[in-house]
Coordinates of C-alpha atoms in Angstrom, one line a residue:
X15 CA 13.4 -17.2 8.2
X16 CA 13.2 -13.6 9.2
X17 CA 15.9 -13.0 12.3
X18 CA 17.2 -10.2 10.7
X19 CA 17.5 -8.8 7.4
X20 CA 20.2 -6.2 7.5
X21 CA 18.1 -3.4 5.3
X22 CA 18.9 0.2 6.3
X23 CA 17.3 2.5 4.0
X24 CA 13.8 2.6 3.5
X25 CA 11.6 3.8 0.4
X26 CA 7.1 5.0 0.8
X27 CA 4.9 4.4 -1.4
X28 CA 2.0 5.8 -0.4
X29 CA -1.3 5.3 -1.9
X30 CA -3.7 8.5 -2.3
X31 CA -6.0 7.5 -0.6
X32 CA -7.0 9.9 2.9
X33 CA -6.0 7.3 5.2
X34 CA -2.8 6.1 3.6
X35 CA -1.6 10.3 3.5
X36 CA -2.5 10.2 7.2
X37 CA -0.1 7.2 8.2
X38 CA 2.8 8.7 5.7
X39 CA 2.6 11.7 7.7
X40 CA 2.3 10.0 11.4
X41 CA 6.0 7.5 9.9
X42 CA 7.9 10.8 8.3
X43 CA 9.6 11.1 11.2
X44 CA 10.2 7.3 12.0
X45 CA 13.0 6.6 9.7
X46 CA 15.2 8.6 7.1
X47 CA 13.3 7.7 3.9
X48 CA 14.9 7.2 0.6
X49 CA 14.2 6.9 -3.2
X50 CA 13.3 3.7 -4.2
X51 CA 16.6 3.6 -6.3
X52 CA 18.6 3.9 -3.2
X53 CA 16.8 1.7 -0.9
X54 CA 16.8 -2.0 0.6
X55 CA 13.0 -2.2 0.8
X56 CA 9.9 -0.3 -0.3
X57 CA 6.9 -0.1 2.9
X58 CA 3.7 0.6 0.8
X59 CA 1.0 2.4 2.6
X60 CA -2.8 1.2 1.2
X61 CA -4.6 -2.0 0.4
X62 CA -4.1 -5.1 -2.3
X63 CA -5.1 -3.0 -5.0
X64 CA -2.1 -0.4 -3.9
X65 CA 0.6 -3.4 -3.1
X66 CA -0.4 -5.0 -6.7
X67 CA 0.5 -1.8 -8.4
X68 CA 3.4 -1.4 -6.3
X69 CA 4.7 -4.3 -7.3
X70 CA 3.9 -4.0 -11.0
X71 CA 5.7 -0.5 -11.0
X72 CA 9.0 -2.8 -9.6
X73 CA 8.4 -5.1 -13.0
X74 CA 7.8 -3.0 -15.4
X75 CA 10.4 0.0 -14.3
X76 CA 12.5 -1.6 -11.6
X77 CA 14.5 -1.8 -9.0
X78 CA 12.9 -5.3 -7.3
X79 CA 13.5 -4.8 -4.4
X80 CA 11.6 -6.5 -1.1
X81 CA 8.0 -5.0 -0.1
X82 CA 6.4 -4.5 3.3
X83 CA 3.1 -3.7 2.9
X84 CA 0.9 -1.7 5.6
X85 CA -2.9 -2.1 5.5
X86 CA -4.4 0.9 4.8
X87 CA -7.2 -0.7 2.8
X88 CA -9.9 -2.9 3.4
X89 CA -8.9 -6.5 3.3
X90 CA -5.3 -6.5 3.2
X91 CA -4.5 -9.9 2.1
X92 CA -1.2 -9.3 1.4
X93 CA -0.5 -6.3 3.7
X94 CA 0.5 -6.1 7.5
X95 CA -1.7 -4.7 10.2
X96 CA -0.3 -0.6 11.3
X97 CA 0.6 -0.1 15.1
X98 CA 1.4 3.2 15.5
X99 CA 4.6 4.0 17.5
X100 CA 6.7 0.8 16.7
X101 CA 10.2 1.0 15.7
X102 CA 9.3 0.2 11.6
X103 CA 12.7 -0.3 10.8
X104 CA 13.6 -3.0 13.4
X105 CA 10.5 -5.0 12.7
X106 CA 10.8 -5.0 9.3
X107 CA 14.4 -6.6 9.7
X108 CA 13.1 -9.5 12.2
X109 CA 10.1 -9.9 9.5
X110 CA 9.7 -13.0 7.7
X111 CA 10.5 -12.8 3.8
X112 CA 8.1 -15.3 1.2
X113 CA 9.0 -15.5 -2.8
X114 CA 6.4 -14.9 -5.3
X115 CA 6.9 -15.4 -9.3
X116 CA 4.5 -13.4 -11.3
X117 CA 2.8 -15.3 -14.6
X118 CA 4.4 -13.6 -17.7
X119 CA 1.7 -13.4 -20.3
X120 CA 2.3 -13.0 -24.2
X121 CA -0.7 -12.1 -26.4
X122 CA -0.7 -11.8 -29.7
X123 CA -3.6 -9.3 -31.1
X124 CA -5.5 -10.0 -34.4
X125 CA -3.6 -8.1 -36.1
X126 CA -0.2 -9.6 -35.1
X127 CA 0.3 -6.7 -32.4
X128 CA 2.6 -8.5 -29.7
X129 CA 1.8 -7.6 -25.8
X130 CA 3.8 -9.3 -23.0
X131 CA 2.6 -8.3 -19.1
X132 CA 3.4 -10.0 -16.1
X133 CA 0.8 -11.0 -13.6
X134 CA 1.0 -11.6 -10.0
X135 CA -2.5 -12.5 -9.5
X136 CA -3.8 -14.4 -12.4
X137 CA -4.1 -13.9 -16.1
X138 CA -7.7 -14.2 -17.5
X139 CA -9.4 -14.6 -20.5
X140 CA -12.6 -13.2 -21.4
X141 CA -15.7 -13.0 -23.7
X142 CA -15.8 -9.0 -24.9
X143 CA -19.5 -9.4 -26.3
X144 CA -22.7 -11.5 -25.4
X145 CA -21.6 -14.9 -27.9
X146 CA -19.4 -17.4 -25.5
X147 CA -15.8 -17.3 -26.0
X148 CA -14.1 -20.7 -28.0
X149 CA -10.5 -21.9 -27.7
X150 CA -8.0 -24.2 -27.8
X151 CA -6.2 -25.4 -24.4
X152 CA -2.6 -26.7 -25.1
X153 CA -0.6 -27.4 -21.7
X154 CA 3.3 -28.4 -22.7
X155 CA 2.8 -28.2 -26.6
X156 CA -0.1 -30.7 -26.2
X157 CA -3.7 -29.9 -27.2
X158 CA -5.2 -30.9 -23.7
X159 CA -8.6 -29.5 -24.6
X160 CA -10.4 -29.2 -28.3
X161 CA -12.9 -26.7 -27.6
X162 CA -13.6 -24.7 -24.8
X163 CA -16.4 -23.0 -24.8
X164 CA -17.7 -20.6 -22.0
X165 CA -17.4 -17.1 -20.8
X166 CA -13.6 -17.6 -21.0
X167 CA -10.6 -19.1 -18.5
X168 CA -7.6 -18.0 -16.2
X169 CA -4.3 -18.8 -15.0
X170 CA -3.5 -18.2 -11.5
X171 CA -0.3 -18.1 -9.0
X172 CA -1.0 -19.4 -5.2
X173 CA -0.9 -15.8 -4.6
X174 CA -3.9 -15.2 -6.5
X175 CA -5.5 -18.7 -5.8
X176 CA -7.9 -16.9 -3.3
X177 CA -8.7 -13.9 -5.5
X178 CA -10.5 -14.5 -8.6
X179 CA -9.6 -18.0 -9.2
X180 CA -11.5 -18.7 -5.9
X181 CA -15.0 -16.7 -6.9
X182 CA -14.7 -18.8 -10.1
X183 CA -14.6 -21.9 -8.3
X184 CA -10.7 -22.2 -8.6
X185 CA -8.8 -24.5 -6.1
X186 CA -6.7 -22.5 -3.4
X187 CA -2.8 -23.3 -3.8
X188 CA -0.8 -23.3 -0.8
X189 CA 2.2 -20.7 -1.5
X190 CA 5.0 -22.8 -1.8
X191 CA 3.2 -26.0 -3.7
X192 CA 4.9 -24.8 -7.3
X193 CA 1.6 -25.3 -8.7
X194 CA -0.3 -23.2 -11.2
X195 CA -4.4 -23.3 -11.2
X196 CA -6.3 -23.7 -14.9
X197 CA -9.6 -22.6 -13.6
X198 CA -12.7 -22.2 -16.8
X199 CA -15.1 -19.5 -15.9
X200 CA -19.0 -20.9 -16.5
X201 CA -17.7 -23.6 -19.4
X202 CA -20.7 -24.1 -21.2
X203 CA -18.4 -27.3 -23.3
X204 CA -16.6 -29.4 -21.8
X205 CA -19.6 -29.1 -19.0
X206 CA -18.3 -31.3 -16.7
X207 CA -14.4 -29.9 -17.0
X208 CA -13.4 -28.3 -13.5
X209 CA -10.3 -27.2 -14.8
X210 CA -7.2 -28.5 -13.4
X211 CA -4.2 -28.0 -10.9
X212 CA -0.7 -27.9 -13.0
X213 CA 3.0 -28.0 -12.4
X214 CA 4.4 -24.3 -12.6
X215 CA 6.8 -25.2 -14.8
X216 CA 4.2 -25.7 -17.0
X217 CA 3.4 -23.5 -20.4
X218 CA -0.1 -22.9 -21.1
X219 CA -0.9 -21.4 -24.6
X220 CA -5.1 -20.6 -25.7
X221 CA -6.0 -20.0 -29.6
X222 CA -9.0 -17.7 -30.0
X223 CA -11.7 -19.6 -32.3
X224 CA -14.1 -17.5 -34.5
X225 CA -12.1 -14.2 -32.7
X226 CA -13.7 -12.0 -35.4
X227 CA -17.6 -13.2 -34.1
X228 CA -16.5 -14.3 -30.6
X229 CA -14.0 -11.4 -29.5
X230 CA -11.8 -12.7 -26.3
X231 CA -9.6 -10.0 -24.2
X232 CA -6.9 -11.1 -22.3
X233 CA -6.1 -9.5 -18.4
X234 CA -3.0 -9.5 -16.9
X235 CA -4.1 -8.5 -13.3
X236 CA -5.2 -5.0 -14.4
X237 CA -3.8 -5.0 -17.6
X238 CA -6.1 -5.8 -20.6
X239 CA -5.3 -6.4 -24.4
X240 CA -8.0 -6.8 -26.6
X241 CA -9.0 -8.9 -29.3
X242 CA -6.6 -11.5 -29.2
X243 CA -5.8 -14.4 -31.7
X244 CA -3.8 -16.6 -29.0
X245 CA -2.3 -16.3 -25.4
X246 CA 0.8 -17.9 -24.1
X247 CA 1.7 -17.7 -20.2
X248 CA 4.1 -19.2 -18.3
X249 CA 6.3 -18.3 -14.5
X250 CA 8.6 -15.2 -15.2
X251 CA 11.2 -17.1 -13.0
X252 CA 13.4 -13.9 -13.2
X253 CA 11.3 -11.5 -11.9
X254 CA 10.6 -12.7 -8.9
X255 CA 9.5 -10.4 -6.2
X256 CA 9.4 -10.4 -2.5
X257 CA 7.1 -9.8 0.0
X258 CA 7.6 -9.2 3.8
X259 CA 5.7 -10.3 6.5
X260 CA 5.3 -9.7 10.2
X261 CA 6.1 -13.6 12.5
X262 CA 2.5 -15.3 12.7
X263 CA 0.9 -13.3 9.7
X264 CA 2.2 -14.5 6.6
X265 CA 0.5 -15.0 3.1
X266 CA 1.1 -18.5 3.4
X267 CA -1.1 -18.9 6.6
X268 CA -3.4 -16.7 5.4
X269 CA -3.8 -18.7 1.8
X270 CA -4.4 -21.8 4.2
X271 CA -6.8 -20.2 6.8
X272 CA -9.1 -19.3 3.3
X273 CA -9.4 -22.7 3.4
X274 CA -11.2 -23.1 6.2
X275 CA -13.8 -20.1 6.0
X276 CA -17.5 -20.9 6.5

């Protein structure tokens, strides 16, 4: 559960913003740094924004390899807190390592244009103009809703079950509950549909009504393809990334703490 990992060399990733440039310099004597091709870890310096892209970068160009993040941001949900003048590499080999599998979205465009993005938070889809958004909700090749109608839907990990699943009104998943959460955002029809918790084995496909009047994007985390006919998403089970935690500070805890904010 974290004793010790074994990792040697370490790759930075350092995010531009002032403060992040400021820590890089005060740790480029603290270890002997290493492409990211060559190392056993990547320490990224910034905030959730930072870590997310990070992480994307590992998907989309590789190597995954396990990510220590160190708050140089402003919330820092899934980053540890910097103390200046401990031994980085020994305490990222006693820290505590937590699996996360990204959502792998394919969209298919309305003109048969084929985009497939992972997501680590949530995927969303939304309205692109004023009229509602309208679509079908089929959950295991079964049409589990007729008609949605609202400013559009998402799909999000346990890892983004606090982001913005939770300012639509989306249940918080505890980290290891293999769950997904089907969260509408402001449904108009069904009015009463909450949305629901599902198994993450699950696959969740969405066909666009009326796209050409009632235009629908779809957002990977940050990544957004437009006009889309239909959306299928389910767990990229192999690209699953992992993230490193100091003892006592995990994302797990913290995903249940949320919980309990007044």
């Amino acid at each position: 559960m974290g004793s010790n990992h074994g990792f040697r060399r370490l790759a930075l990733a350092i995010s531009d913003t002032a403060k992040a440039q400021e820590t890089a310099q005060e740790l480029q004597d603290s270890c002997d740094w290493v492409p990211m091709e060559e190392a056993d870890a990547v320490v990224a310096l910034g905030g959730d924004g930072f870590m997310l892209a990070t992480l994307h970068k590992m998907l989309d160009e590789g190597p995954i390899i396990p990510c220590y993040g160190i708050n140089r941001g402003t919330v820092g949900f899934l980053m540890n807190k910097y103390r200046a003048g401990v031994k980085l590499l020994d305490k990222i080999n006693r820290s505590r390592s937590i699996g996360i599998s990204p959502l792998r979205m394919e969209a298919v465009t309305q003109d048969g244009e084929k985009h497939v993005e992972c997501a680590i938070n949530e995927v969303s889809l939304l309205r692109e103009t004023r009229q509602t958004a309208k679509m079908e909700v089929i959950v295991d090749d079964r049409v589990r809703i007729k008609e949605l109608v609202g400013d559009g839907v998402l799909v999000s990990t346990p890892a983004g079950s606090t982001a913005y699943n939770l300012s639509a009104n989306g249940p918080i998943l505890p980290l290891d509950s293999q769950l997904l959460a089907l969260t509408p955002i402001s449904a108009f029809r069904p009015r009463r549909w909450r949305g629901a918790i599902l198994p993450d084995r699950s696959s969740i496909k969405f066909t666009v009504f009326e796209p050409d009047k009632r235009p629908v994007a779809a957002v990977a985390d940050q990544k957004e393809v437009r006009d889309i006919a239909e959306v299928s998403i389910e767990i990229a089970r192999d690209s699953e990334l992992t993230l490193l935690f100091d003892p006592g500070h995990a994302l797990d805890e913290r995903i249940v703490a949320e919980q309990f904010v007044t």
